[in-house]
Tab-separated table of N, CA and C in Angstrom:
chain	number	residue	atom	x	y	z
G	1	MET	N	-70.977	11.666	-15.683
G	1	MET	CA	-70.899	10.813	-14.780
G	1	MET	C	-70.397	9.874	-14.658
G	2	GLU	N	-69.938	9.100	-16.296
G	2	GLU	CA	-69.409	8.495	-16.488
G	2	GLU	C	-67.847	8.294	-16.836
G	3	GLU	N	-67.531	9.093	-17.076
G	3	GLU	CA	-66.633	9.931	-17.122
G	3	GLU	C	-65.346	10.077	-16.351
G	4	ALA	N	-66.237	10.299	-14.908
G	4	ALA	CA	-65.558	11.274	-13.550
G	4	ALA	C	-64.997	9.202	-12.986
G	5	GLN	N	-66.044	8.663	-13.176
G	5	GLN	CA	-65.903	7.284	-12.844
G	5	GLN	C	-64.633	6.055	-13.724
G	6	LYS	N	-63.961	6.558	-14.484
G	6	LYS	CA	-63.369	5.876	-15.213
G	6	LYS	C	-62.100	6.001	-14.135
G	7	PRO	N	-60.928	4.991	-14.609
G	7	PRO	CA	-59.616	5.304	-13.488
G	7	PRO	C	-58.738	6.356	-14.724
G	8	GLU	N	-58.577	6.559	-14.173
G	8	GLU	CA	-57.301	7.758	-14.369
G	8	GLU	C	-56.164	7.168	-15.615
G	9	THR	N	-55.523	5.695	-15.905
G	9	THR	CA	-55.157	5.352	-16.949
G	9	THR	C	-56.141	5.459	-17.927
G	10	ALA	N	-56.958	4.986	-18.317
G	10	ALA	CA	-57.649	5.080	-19.230
G	10	ALA	C	-58.141	6.733	-19.968
G	11	GLN	N	-58.508	6.998	-18.463
G	11	GLN	CA	-58.351	8.519	-19.354
G	11	GLN	C	-58.066	8.964	-20.036
G	12	ALA	N	-55.848	9.485	-19.514
G	12	ALA	CA	-55.150	9.504	-19.843
G	12	ALA	C	-54.930	8.945	-21.507
G	13	ALA	N	-55.282	7.835	-21.183
G	13	ALA	CA	-55.480	6.855	-22.546
G	13	ALA	C	-55.877	7.887	-23.852
G	14	GLU	N	-57.936	7.507	-23.090
G	14	GLU	CA	-58.270	8.448	-24.646
G	14	GLU	C	-57.853	10.308	-25.119
G	15	ASN	N	-57.332	10.543	-23.872
G	15	ASN	CA	-57.072	11.312	-23.970
G	15	ASN	C	-56.436	12.601	-24.885
G	16	ASP	N	-54.685	10.886	-24.731
G	16	ASP	CA	-53.222	10.906	-25.191
G	16	ASP	C	-52.987	10.103	-26.150
G	17	ASN	N	-53.999	8.809	-26.841
G	17	ASN	CA	-53.730	8.547	-27.600
G	17	ASN	C	-52.704	7.286	-26.839
G	18	ILE	N	-52.844	7.165	-25.925
G	18	ILE	CA	-51.522	5.935	-24.678
G	18	ILE	C	-52.201	5.264	-24.852
G	19	PRO	N	-51.815	3.485	-24.456
G	19	PRO	CA	-51.690	2.353	-24.732
G	19	PRO	C	-52.631	2.375	-22.796
G	20	ALA	N	-53.381	2.213	-22.643
G	20	ALA	CA	-53.734	2.368	-21.114
G	20	ALA	C	-52.780	1.850	-20.142
G	21	MET	N	-52.149	0.827	-20.769
G	21	MET	CA	-50.886	-0.261	-20.243
G	21	MET	C	-49.638	0.675	-19.810
G	22	PRO	N	-49.290	0.589	-17.920
G	22	PRO	CA	-48.521	1.660	-18.160
G	22	PRO	C	-47.186	0.973	-18.176
G	23	TYR	N	-45.869	1.385	-18.348
G	23	TYR	CA	-44.958	0.815	-18.829
G	23	TYR	C	-43.722	-0.412	-17.762
G	24	LYS	N	-43.760	-1.353	-18.734
G	24	LYS	CA	-43.264	-2.323	-17.769
G	24	LYS	C	-41.464	-2.472	-17.362
G	25	PRO	N	-41.014	-2.555	-17.100
G	25	PRO	CA	-39.380	-2.757	-17.154
G	25	PRO	C	-39.627	-4.088	-18.078
G	26	PHE	N	-38.094	-4.515	-18.886
G	26	PHE	CA	-37.920	-5.180	-19.640
G	26	PHE	C	-36.672	-6.248	-18.338
G	27	TYR	N	-36.852	-6.815	-17.518
G	27	TYR	CA	-36.256	-7.174	-16.228
G	27	TYR	C	-34.540	-8.031	-16.679
G	28	LEU	N	-34.574	-7.696	-17.526
G	28	LEU	CA	-33.315	-8.660	-17.905
G	28	LEU	C	-32.532	-7.272	-18.279
G	29	LYS	N	-32.995	-6.527	-18.971
G	29	LYS	CA	-32.401	-5.544	-18.675
G	29	LYS	C	-31.859	-4.796	-17.765
G	30	THR	N	-32.655	-4.050	-16.361
G	30	THR	CA	-32.535	-4.133	-15.617
G	30	THR	C	-31.175	-5.182	-14.721
G	31	LYS	N	-31.371	-6.200	-14.427
G	31	LYS	CA	-30.543	-7.022	-13.775
G	31	LYS	C	-29.327	-6.946	-14.440
G	32	ILE	N	-29.208	-6.645	-16.002
G	32	ILE	CA	-27.485	-6.016	-16.434
G	32	ILE	C	-27.135	-6.022	-15.606
G	33	GLU	N	-28.381	-3.657	-15.854
G	33	GLU	CA	-27.636	-2.632	-15.157
G	33	GLU	C	-26.628	-2.466	-13.673
G	34	ASP	N	-28.007	-4.018	-12.957
G	34	ASP	CA	-28.037	-4.223	-11.841
G	34	ASP	C	-26.440	-4.682	-11.612
G	35	MET	N	-26.094	-5.324	-12.324
G	35	MET	CA	-24.274	-6.802	-12.229
G	35	MET	C	-23.982	-6.033	-13.110
G	36	MET	N	-23.477	-4.149	-13.310
G	36	MET	CA	-23.152	-3.666	-14.517
G	36	MET	C	-22.428	-2.574	-13.444
G	37	LYS	N	-23.570	-2.050	-13.087
G	37	LYS	CA	-22.989	-0.866	-11.435
G	37	LYS	C	-22.396	-1.849	-10.416
G	38	TYR	N	-22.560	-2.984	-9.763
G	38	TYR	CA	-21.235	-3.830	-9.496
G	38	TYR	C	-20.237	-3.830	-9.857
G	39	GLY	N	-20.458	-4.273	-11.142
G	39	GLY	CA	-18.809	-5.297	-11.313
G	39	GLY	C	-18.336	-3.029	-11.561
G	40	LYS	N	-18.708	-2.200	-12.009
G	40	LYS	CA	-17.868	-2.379	-12.639
G	40	LYS	C	-17.076	-1.179	-11.554
G	41	LYS	N	-17.742	-0.903	-10.509
G	41	LYS	CA	-17.233	-0.822	-9.321
G	41	LYS	C	-15.629	-1.651	-8.448
G	42	ALA	N	-15.911	-3.056	-8.965
G	42	ALA	CA	-15.350	-4.704	-7.826
G	42	ALA	C	-14.963	-4.407	-9.525
G	43	VAL	N	-14.327	-4.320	-10.624
G	43	VAL	CA	-13.317	-3.990	-11.536
G	43	VAL	C	-12.113	-2.471	-11.392
G	44	ALA	N	-12.893	-1.497	-10.849
G	44	ALA	CA	-12.041	-0.395	-11.083
G	44	ALA	C	-10.692	-0.401	-9.393
G	45	SER	N	-11.287	-1.553	-9.028
G	45	SER	CA	-10.313	-2.655	-7.548
G	45	SER	C	-9.391	-2.729	-8.244
G	46	PHE	N	-9.165	-3.176	-9.059
G	46	PHE	CA	-7.959	-4.336	-10.044
G	46	PHE	C	-6.792	-3.607	-10.152
G	47	PRO	N	-5.822	-4.154	-10.122
G	47	PRO	CA	-4.075	-3.341	-9.687
G	47	PRO	C	-4.057	-3.616	-11.143
G	48	ARG	N	-3.509	-2.682	-11.230
G	48	ARG	CA	-2.384	-2.550	-13.263
G	48	ARG	C	-1.833	-3.212	-13.743
G	49	ARG	N	-1.456	-4.557	-12.671
G	49	ARG	CA	-0.955	-5.598	-13.996
G	49	ARG	C	-2.306	-6.358	-14.264
G	50	GLU	N	-3.921	-6.172	-13.819
G	50	GLU	CA	-4.778	-7.104	-14.251
G	50	GLU	C	-5.491	-6.449	-14.992
G	51	ARG	N	-5.379	-4.233	-15.887
G	51	ARG	CA	-5.502	-4.013	-16.921
G	51	ARG	C	-6.994	-4.452	-17.856
G	52	GLN	N	-6.070	-5.598	-18.338
G	52	GLN	CA	-6.411	-6.099	-19.950
G	52	GLN	C	-7.887	-7.129	-19.382
G	53	THR	N	-7.720	-7.986	-18.636
G	53	THR	CA	-8.592	-8.593	-17.312
G	53	THR	C	-9.770	-7.992	-17.154
G	54	ALA	N	-9.666	-6.635	-16.326
G	54	ALA	CA	-10.772	-5.653	-16.828
G	54	ALA	C	-10.860	-4.812	-17.576
G	55	ASP	N	-10.723	-4.990	-18.903
G	55	ASP	CA	-10.858	-3.900	-19.914
G	55	ASP	C	-11.442	-5.343	-20.602
G	56	GLU	N	-11.495	-6.625	-20.478
G	56	GLU	CA	-12.223	-7.396	-21.270
G	56	GLU	C	-13.190	-7.543	-20.807
G	57	ILE	N	-13.363	-7.496	-19.221
G	57	ILE	CA	-14.799	-7.977	-18.450
G	57	ILE	C	-15.726	-7.005	-19.013
G	58	ARG	N	-14.841	-5.266	-18.646
G	58	ARG	CA	-15.969	-4.503	-19.150
G	58	ARG	C	-16.201	-4.722	-20.302
G	59	ALA	N	-16.043	-4.887	-21.219
G	59	ALA	CA	-16.071	-4.416	-22.294
G	59	ALA	C	-17.574	-6.502	-22.692
G	60	THR	N	-16.875	-7.199	-21.910
G	60	THR	CA	-18.183	-8.101	-22.333
G	60	THR	C	-19.460	-7.415	-21.643
G	61	MET	N	-19.444	-7.325	-20.573
G	61	MET	CA	-20.714	-6.424	-19.409
G	61	MET	C	-21.038	-5.288	-20.849
G	62	LEU	N	-20.377	-4.536	-21.477
G	62	LEU	CA	-21.196	-3.398	-22.024
G	62	LEU	C	-22.260	-4.138	-23.868
G	63	LYS	N	-21.368	-5.277	-23.671
G	63	LYS	CA	-21.414	-6.350	-25.520
G	63	LYS	C	-23.449	-6.965	-25.128
G	64	MET	N	-23.796	-7.610	-23.195
G	64	MET	CA	-24.358	-8.194	-22.990
G	64	MET	C	-25.129	-6.734	-23.268
G	65	TYR	N	-24.574	-5.763	-22.281
G	65	TYR	CA	-26.320	-4.579	-22.005
G	65	TYR	C	-26.195	-4.481	-23.329
G	66	GLU	N	-25.556	-4.550	-24.940
G	66	GLU	CA	-26.065	-4.169	-25.552
G	66	GLU	C	-27.408	-4.680	-26.304
G	67	LEU	N	-26.687	-6.670	-26.060
G	67	LEU	CA	-27.864	-7.693	-26.728
G	67	LEU	C	-28.698	-7.489	-26.284
G	68	ALA	N	-29.014	-7.587	-24.305
G	68	ALA	CA	-30.832	-7.095	-23.844
G	68	ALA	C	-31.519	-6.103	-24.614
G	69	ILE	N	-30.688	-4.403	-24.995
G	69	ILE	CA	-31.506	-4.126	-25.229
G	69	ILE	C	-31.874	-4.347	-26.758
G	70	MET	N	-31.057	-5.081	-27.519
G	70	MET	CA	-31.487	-5.942	-28.900
G	70	MET	C	-32.495	-6.427	-28.346
G	71	ILE	N	-32.835	-7.418	-27.704
G	71	ILE	CA	-33.795	-8.321	-27.739
G	71	ILE	C	-34.798	-7.422	-27.166
G	72	GLU	N	-34.122	-6.568	-26.841
G	72	GLU	CA	-35.873	-5.678	-25.980
G	72	GLU	C	-37.119	-5.308	-27.069
G	73	ARG	N	-36.245	-4.506	-28.211
G	73	ARG	CA	-36.640	-4.159	-29.850
G	73	ARG	C	-36.806	-5.769	-31.209
G	74	LYS	N	-36.330	-6.272	-30.738
G	74	LYS	CA	-36.552	-7.332	-31.654
G	74	LYS	C	-38.093	-7.912	-31.923
G	75	TYR	N	-38.437	-9.107	-32.369
G	75	TYR	CA	-39.537	-9.729	-32.953
G	75	TYR	C	-39.013	-11.159	-32.866
G	76	TYR	N	-37.990	-10.951	-33.267
G	76	TYR	CA	-37.058	-12.632	-33.623
G	76	TYR	C	-35.793	-12.345	-32.478
G	77	LYS	N	-35.876	-13.424	-32.209
G	77	LYS	CA	-34.740	-12.970	-29.932
G	77	LYS	C	-34.528	-14.699	-30.436
G	78	LYS	N	-33.941	-15.503	-30.706
G	78	LYS	CA	-33.419	-16.887	-30.576
G	78	LYS	C	-32.211	-16.680	-30.599
G	79	THR	N	-31.523	-16.243	-31.929
G	79	THR	CA	-30.409	-16.062	-32.302
G	79	THR	C	-29.201	-14.695	-30.911
G	80	THR	N	-30.291	-13.755	-31.051
G	80	THR	CA	-29.944	-12.742	-30.069
G	80	THR	C	-29.661	-13.666	-29.283
G	81	LEU	N	-30.341	-13.997	-28.145
G	81	LEU	CA	-30.504	-15.250	-26.781
G	81	LEU	C	-29.133	-16.051	-26.562
G	82	GLN	N	-29.053	-16.898	-27.898
G	82	GLN	CA	-28.629	-17.201	-27.942
G	82	GLN	C	-26.427	-16.598	-27.359
G	83	GLU	N	-26.836	-15.313	-28.906
G	83	GLU	CA	-25.013	-14.813	-28.327
G	83	GLU	C	-25.439	-14.105	-26.291
G	84	LEU	N	-26.609	-13.823	-25.951
G	84	LEU	CA	-26.040	-12.803	-24.461
G	84	LEU	C	-26.103	-14.099	-23.746
G	85	ASP	N	-26.153	-15.490	-23.945
G	85	ASP	CA	-26.072	-16.670	-23.412
G	85	ASP	C	-24.488	-16.845	-23.464
G	86	THR	N	-23.879	-16.594	-24.620
G	86	THR	CA	-22.722	-17.179	-24.835
G	86	THR	C	-21.778	-15.937	-24.307
G	87	HIS	N	-22.175	-14.756	-24.324
G	87	HIS	CA	-21.499	-13.681	-23.795
G	87	HIS	C	-21.728	-13.397	-22.089
G	88	LEU	N	-23.104	-14.540	-21.636
G	88	LEU	CA	-22.681	-14.550	-20.767
G	88	LEU	C	-21.445	-15.066	-19.217
G	89	GLU	N	-21.627	-16.792	-20.520
G	89	GLU	CA	-20.151	-17.672	-20.193
G	89	GLU	C	-18.906	-17.216	-20.359
G	90	ILE	N	-18.908	-16.045	-20.844
G	90	ILE	CA	-17.351	-15.476	-21.363
G	90	ILE	C	-17.328	-14.528	-19.966
G	91	LEU	N	-18.066	-13.530	-19.817
G	91	LEU	CA	-18.528	-12.627	-18.693
G	91	LEU	C	-17.904	-13.788	-17.097
G	92	ARG	N	-19.139	-15.156	-17.121
G	92	ARG	CA	-18.861	-16.021	-15.687
G	92	ARG	C	-17.165	-16.539	-15.402
G	93	HIS	N	-16.054	-16.978	-16.543
G	93	HIS	CA	-14.767	-17.028	-16.819
G	93	HIS	C	-14.392	-16.515	-16.324
G	94	LEU	N	-15.155	-14.807	-16.687
G	94	LEU	CA	-13.974	-14.180	-16.757
G	94	LEU	C	-13.864	-13.846	-14.774
G	95	VAL	N	-15.198	-13.193	-14.667
G	95	VAL	CA	-15.149	-13.314	-13.352
G	95	VAL	C	-14.508	-14.178	-12.726
G	96	ARG	N	-14.543	-15.877	-12.685
G	96	ARG	CA	-14.208	-16.736	-11.444
G	96	ARG	C	-12.724	-16.475	-11.647
G	97	LEU	N	-11.566	-16.440	-13.409
G	97	LEU	CA	-10.659	-16.283	-13.116
G	97	LEU	C	-9.892	-15.310	-12.127
G	98	ALA	N	-10.760	-14.617	-12.481
G	98	ALA	CA	-9.731	-13.023	-10.856
G	98	ALA	C	-10.238	-13.230	-10.311
G	99	GLY	N	-10.538	-14.165	-9.613
G	99	GLY	CA	-11.036	-14.477	-7.697
G	99	GLY	C	-10.717	-15.032	-7.508
G	100	ASP	N	-9.568	-16.132	-8.780
G	100	ASP	CA	-8.857	-17.758	-8.429
G	100	ASP	C	-7.409	-17.513	-8.122
G	101	LYS	N	-8.042	-18.031	-6.836
G	101	LYS	CA	-6.640	-18.075	-5.577
G	101	LYS	C	-5.364	-18.723	-6.207
G	102	ASP	N	-5.856	-20.481	-7.051
G	102	ASP	CA	-4.572	-20.793	-7.486
G	102	ASP	C	-4.208	-20.456	-9.243
G	103	TYR	N	-4.532	-19.090	-9.699
G	103	TYR	CA	-4.267	-18.706	-10.639
G	103	TYR	C	-3.629	-17.318	-10.396
G	104	TYR	N	-3.438	-17.235	-9.331
G	104	TYR	CA	-2.536	-15.896	-8.603
G	104	TYR	C	-1.644	-16.546	-7.674
G	105	ASP	N	-1.341	-17.437	-7.301
G	105	ASP	CA	-0.093	-17.947	-7.193
G	105	ASP	C	1.253	-18.593	-7.200
G	106	ASP	N	1.553	-17.239	-7.948
G	106	ASP	CA	2.904	-16.911	-7.878
G	106	ASP	C	3.131	-16.163	-7.157
G	107	ARG	N	4.713	-15.721	-6.773
G	107	ARG	CA	4.818	-15.063	-5.870
G	107	ARG	C	5.909	-14.051	-6.908
G	108	VAL	N	6.049	-12.827	-6.525
G	108	VAL	CA	6.266	-11.536	-6.690
G	108	VAL	C	7.304	-11.032	-6.178
G	109	SER	N	8.379	-10.159	-7.397
G	109	SER	CA	9.012	-9.127	-6.640
G	109	SER	C	8.723	-7.797	-5.767
G	110	LYS	N	9.112	-7.096	-4.750
G	110	LYS	CA	8.312	-6.217	-3.699
G	110	LYS	C	8.848	-5.164	-4.733
G	111	ARG	N	7.516	-4.596	-4.513
G	111	ARG	CA	8.634	-3.087	-5.968
G	111	ARG	C	8.111	-1.779	-4.266
G	112	ASP	N	9.063	-0.836	-4.654
G	112	ASP	CA	8.630	0.540	-3.938
G	112	ASP	C	7.819	1.363	-4.662
G	113	GLY	N	7.829	2.550	-4.031
G	113	GLY	CA	6.563	3.124	-4.131
G	113	GLY	C	7.452	3.671	-6.069
G	114	SER	N	9.180	3.833	-6.269
G	114	SER	CA	9.752	4.148	-7.576
G	114	SER	C	9.375	3.295	-8.830
G	115	GLY	N	9.107	1.673	-8.865
G	115	GLY	CA	9.547	1.072	-8.977
G	115	GLY	C	10.553	0.099	-8.749
G	116	ARG	N	11.497	0.293	-8.549
G	116	ARG	CA	12.619	-0.697	-7.706
G	116	ARG	C	12.187	-1.850	-6.803
G	117	VAL	N	12.626	-2.818	-7.036
G	117	VAL	CA	12.696	-4.081	-6.700
G	117	VAL	C	13.266	-3.992	-4.946
G	118	VAL	N	12.841	-4.415	-4.022
G	118	VAL	CA	13.089	-4.686	-2.624
G	118	VAL	C	13.713	-5.675	-1.916
G	119	LYS	N	15.017	-5.113	-1.433
G	119	LYS	CA	15.952	-6.421	-0.926
G	119	LYS	C	16.196	-6.431	0.109
G	120	ASP	N	16.445	-7.076	0.869
G	120	ASP	CA	16.040	-7.236	2.287
G	120	ASP	C	17.410	-6.987	3.204
G	121	LYS	N	18.284	-6.588	4.572
G	121	LYS	CA	18.915	-6.371	4.563
G	121	LYS	C	20.636	-7.373	4.056
G	122	ASP	N	20.011	-8.676	3.999
G	122	ASP	CA	21.470	-9.488	3.500
G	122	ASP	C	21.549	-9.391	1.570
G	123	GLY	N	20.737	-8.258	0.981
G	123	GLY	CA	20.539	-8.123	-0.625
G	123	GLY	C	20.038	-9.199	-1.176
G	124	LYS	N	18.696	-9.822	-0.137
G	124	LYS	CA	18.416	-10.953	-1.154
G	124	LYS	C	16.879	-10.103	-1.578
G	125	THR	N	16.294	-10.399	-2.639
G	125	THR	CA	15.016	-10.020	-3.235
G	125	THR	C	13.684	-10.643	-2.156
G	126	VAL	N	12.964	-9.304	-2.000
G	126	VAL	CA	12.117	-9.785	-0.793
G	126	VAL	C	10.661	-10.648	-1.972
G	127	TYR	N	9.387	-11.797	-1.772
G	127	TYR	CA	9.265	-12.096	-2.570
G	127	TYR	C	7.625	-11.331	-1.670
G	128	VAL	N	6.613	-11.533	-2.559
G	128	VAL	CA	5.281	-11.337	-2.575
G	128	VAL	C	4.523	-12.319	-2.700
G	129	GLN	N	3.388	-12.256	-2.146
G	129	GLN	CA	2.268	-13.855	-2.738
G	129	GLN	C	1.369	-13.144	-3.524
G	130	MET	N	1.075	-13.072	-5.155
G	130	MET	CA	0.138	-12.779	-5.734
G	130	MET	C	-1.476	-12.811	-4.987
G	131	GLN	N	-1.759	-11.646	-4.918
G	131	GLN	CA	-3.569	-12.131	-4.329
G	131	GLN	C	-4.672	-12.255	-5.787
G	132	PRO	N	-6.089	-12.676	-5.588
G	132	PRO	CA	-6.340	-12.379	-6.964
G	132	PRO	C	-6.099	-10.724	-6.745
G	133	PRO	N	-7.143	-9.799	-7.664
G	133	PRO	CA	-7.500	-8.869	-7.918
G	133	PRO	C	-9.308	-9.036	-7.185
G	134	LEU	N	-9.848	-9.697	-7.525
G	134	LEU	CA	-11.011	-9.687	-7.302
G	134	LEU	C	-11.166	-10.228	-5.652
G	135	PRO	N	-11.542	-10.031	-4.711
G	135	PRO	CA	-11.783	-11.152	-3.309
G	135	PRO	C	-13.431	-11.305	-2.983
G	136	ALA	N	-13.344	-12.890	-2.068
G	136	ALA	CA	-13.675	-13.326	-2.337
G	136	ALA	C	-15.216	-13.226	-2.469
G	137	LYS	N	-15.683	-12.732	-1.060
G	137	LYS	CA	-16.451	-11.850	-0.738
G	137	LYS	C	-17.621	-11.538	-2.835
G	138	LYS	N	-15.982	-10.380	-3.016
G	138	LYS	CA	-17.291	-9.865	-4.956
G	138	LYS	C	-17.367	-10.734	-5.129
G	139	TYR	N	-16.521	-11.540	-5.434
G	139	TYR	CA	-15.923	-12.992	-6.035
G	139	TYR	C	-18.030	-13.580	-6.282
G	140	GLN	N	-18.634	-14.039	-5.205
G	140	GLN	CA	-19.927	-14.289	-4.630
G	140	GLN	C	-20.861	-13.241	-4.845
G	141	VAL	N	-20.778	-11.655	-4.433
G	141	VAL	CA	-21.440	-11.533	-4.686
G	141	VAL	C	-21.947	-11.082	-6.591
G	142	TRP	N	-21.276	-11.282	-6.741
G	142	TRP	CA	-21.163	-10.913	-8.820
G	142	TRP	C	-21.810	-11.913	-9.168
G	143	SER	N	-21.159	-13.193	-8.984
G	143	SER	CA	-21.577	-14.584	-9.713
G	143	SER	C	-22.544	-15.288	-9.264
G	144	GLY	N	-23.645	-14.363	-7.866
G	144	GLY	CA	-24.295	-14.462	-7.660
G	144	GLY	C	-25.735	-13.681	-8.865
G	145	TYR	N	-25.457	-12.510	-9.264
G	145	TYR	CA	-25.435	-11.659	-10.343
G	145	TYR	C	-25.313	-12.078	-12.071
G	146	LEU	N	-24.839	-13.356	-11.692
G	146	LEU	CA	-24.559	-13.585	-12.880
G	146	LEU	C	-25.420	-15.098	-12.914
G	147	ASP	N	-25.657	-15.541	-12.186
G	147	ASP	CA	-26.402	-16.561	-11.778
G	147	ASP	C	-27.992	-16.218	-12.313
G	148	GLU	N	-28.092	-15.413	-11.491
G	148	GLU	CA	-29.925	-14.841	-11.862
G	148	GLU	C	-29.955	-14.708	-13.133
G	149	ILE	N	-28.944	-13.607	-13.519
G	149	ILE	CA	-29.377	-13.148	-15.389
G	149	ILE	C	-29.801	-14.839	-16.365
G	150	GLY	N	-28.234	-15.729	-15.514
G	150	GLY	CA	-28.290	-16.666	-17.109
G	150	GLY	C	-29.859	-17.178	-16.037
G	151	LYS	N	-30.849	-17.390	-15.052
G	151	LYS	CA	-31.337	-18.480	-14.946
G	151	LYS	C	-33.012	-17.374	-15.979
G	152	MET	N	-32.705	-15.777	-15.723
G	152	MET	CA	-33.635	-15.364	-16.789
G	152	MET	C	-33.630	-15.281	-18.048
G	153	ILE	N	-32.758	-15.650	-19.231
G	153	ILE	CA	-31.945	-16.078	-20.143
G	153	ILE	C	-33.011	-17.484	-20.996
G	154	GLY	N	-32.281	-17.774	-19.594
G	154	GLY	CA	-33.135	-19.160	-19.616
G	154	GLY	C	-34.447	-19.563	-20.382
G	155	GLY	N	-35.077	-18.745	-19.106
G	155	GLY	CA	-36.842	-18.624	-18.848
G	155	GLY	C	-36.853	-18.100	-20.149
G	156	TYR	N	-36.023	-17.078	-20.388
G	156	TYR	CA	-37.042	-16.700	-21.526
G	156	TYR	C	-36.380	-17.470	-23.473
G	157	MET	N	-35.049	-18.422	-22.983
G	157	MET	CA	-34.870	-19.299	-24.652
G	157	MET	C	-36.114	-19.793	-24.505
G	158	LYS	N	-36.513	-20.406	-23.011
G	158	LYS	CA	-37.636	-21.675	-23.626
G	158	LYS	C	-38.980	-21.482	-23.822
G	159	SER	N	-39.158	-19.702	-23.576
G	159	SER	CA	-41.120	-19.129	-24.306
G	159	SER	C	-40.884	-18.763	-25.464
G	160	VAL	N	-38.830	-18.795	-25.783
G	160	VAL	CA	-38.803	-18.608	-27.433
G	160	VAL	C	-39.303	-19.457	-28.062
G	161	LYS	N	-38.332	-20.635	-27.676
G	161	LYS	CA	-38.426	-22.249	-28.000
G	161	LYS	C	-40.188	-22.859	-28.420
G	162	GLY	N	-40.907	-22.403	-27.553
G	162	GLY	CA	-41.889	-23.415	-27.156
G	162	GLY	C	-43.173	-22.807	-27.652
């Protein structure tokens, strides 16, 4: 009769030698996953001229994910947390640069589908204003993800130091 009153997790723990505690996800890794899902879609819409910036952003996101997995598995986490914090700051700067209107305030010659420079009826080159590859709304959302991750890293760093 006592066995019938035990919770299911305790019975499973006795039967399978599994800890009674349910799996608790590592929230920092989960937040980084969410940020990567959003960032991958945002970077995919970058124009060809910004492929290098897009590649750097992708590489930094992957490195952050790798470091989060390492933190989840390591006993001594201080140096890995510091490295993750550094990569977060690099990613913040890259995202800020991708959304900065002043950085992309250049005039460039307009090109047609075959890559030739477009001329107006007087024979003068037509110029267009370059827009940043990351629109303001996407920048705001992405910055929100980065701020949340930064707060979590700061909290983990305090707990490791303390």
